[in-house]
mmCIF file of C-alpha atoms in Angstrom:
data_model
loop_
_atom_site.group_PDB
_atom_site.id
_atom_site.type_symbol
_atom_site.label_atom_id
_atom_site.label_comp_id
_atom_site.label_asym_id
_atom_site.label_seq_id
_atom_site.Cartn_x
_atom_site.Cartn_y
_atom_site.Cartn_z
ATOM 1 C CA UNK A 1 41.522 -25.030 152.547
ATOM 2 C CA UNK A 2 43.572 -27.716 150.928
ATOM 3 C CA UNK A 3 44.616 -31.297 150.872
ATOM 4 C CA UNK A 4 47.401 -32.736 153.019
ATOM 5 C CA UNK A 5 48.445 -34.892 150.055
ATOM 6 C CA UNK A 6 48.494 -32.076 147.486
ATOM 7 C CA UNK A 7 52.285 -32.191 147.105
ATOM 8 C CA UNK A 8 52.279 -35.972 146.774
ATOM 9 C CA UNK A 9 49.540 -35.829 144.129
ATOM 10 C CA UNK A 10 51.262 -33.181 142.037
ATOM 11 C CA UNK A 11 54.646 -34.920 142.315
ATOM 12 C CA UNK A 12 53.204 -38.304 141.298
ATOM 13 C CA UNK A 13 51.311 -36.819 138.360
ATOM 14 C CA UNK A 14 54.393 -34.914 137.226
ATOM 15 C CA UNK A 15 56.606 -38.010 137.514
ATOM 16 C CA UNK A 16 54.144 -40.155 135.546
ATOM 17 C CA UNK A 17 53.828 -37.586 132.763
ATOM 18 C CA UNK A 18 57.607 -37.229 132.488
ATOM 19 C CA UNK A 19 57.675 -40.855 131.338
ATOM 20 C CA UNK A 20 55.585 -40.026 128.244
ATOM 21 C CA UNK A 21 57.996 -38.994 125.470
ATOM 22 C CA UNK A 22 55.397 -36.869 123.674
ATOM 23 C CA UNK A 23 54.816 -34.683 126.730
ATOM 24 C CA UNK A 24 57.117 -31.674 126.622
ATOM 25 C CA UNK A 25 55.702 -29.309 129.257
ATOM 26 C CA UNK A 26 54.017 -30.252 132.504
ATOM 27 C CA UNK A 27 52.029 -27.960 134.747
ATOM 28 C CA UNK A 28 49.805 -29.515 137.391
ATOM 29 C CA UNK A 29 47.187 -27.271 138.972
ATOM 30 C CA UNK A 30 44.928 -28.432 141.767
ATOM 31 C CA UNK A 31 41.586 -26.717 142.117
ATOM 32 C CA UNK A 32 39.451 -26.562 145.231
ATOM 33 C CA UNK A 33 36.170 -25.445 143.696
ATOM 34 C CA UNK A 34 33.886 -27.150 143.098
ATOM 35 C CA UNK A 35 34.723 -29.339 146.042
ATOM 36 C CA UNK A 36 35.227 -33.001 145.197
ATOM 37 C CA UNK A 37 32.830 -35.495 146.736
ATOM 38 C CA UNK A 38 32.240 -39.200 146.278
ATOM 39 C CA UNK A 39 29.222 -38.222 144.164
ATOM 40 C CA UNK A 40 31.694 -37.598 141.354
ATOM 41 C CA UNK A 41 32.901 -41.222 141.391
ATOM 42 C CA UNK A 42 31.771 -43.628 138.717
ATOM 43 C CA UNK A 43 29.602 -46.575 139.676
ATOM 44 C CA UNK A 44 32.547 -48.905 139.068
ATOM 45 C CA UNK A 45 34.894 -46.881 141.274
ATOM 46 C CA UNK A 46 32.335 -46.978 144.085
ATOM 47 C CA UNK A 47 31.977 -50.745 143.761
ATOM 48 C CA UNK A 48 35.764 -51.234 143.694
ATOM 49 C CA UNK A 49 36.169 -49.202 146.885
ATOM 50 C CA UNK A 50 33.086 -50.555 148.625
ATOM 51 C CA UNK A 51 31.345 -47.166 148.722
ATOM 52 C CA UNK A 52 27.565 -46.984 148.521
#
């Protein structure tokens, strides 16, 4: 189980956090349980992406 973009996600998060001077240590952990679904999206995110 996994995500084909897991490396891209962790790299992008790490790179963004490196830009924050107050952040000294960065450890990004992806979790697979509970599984993410669109049910976890906010109403506004659903509207922005055209998801019902």
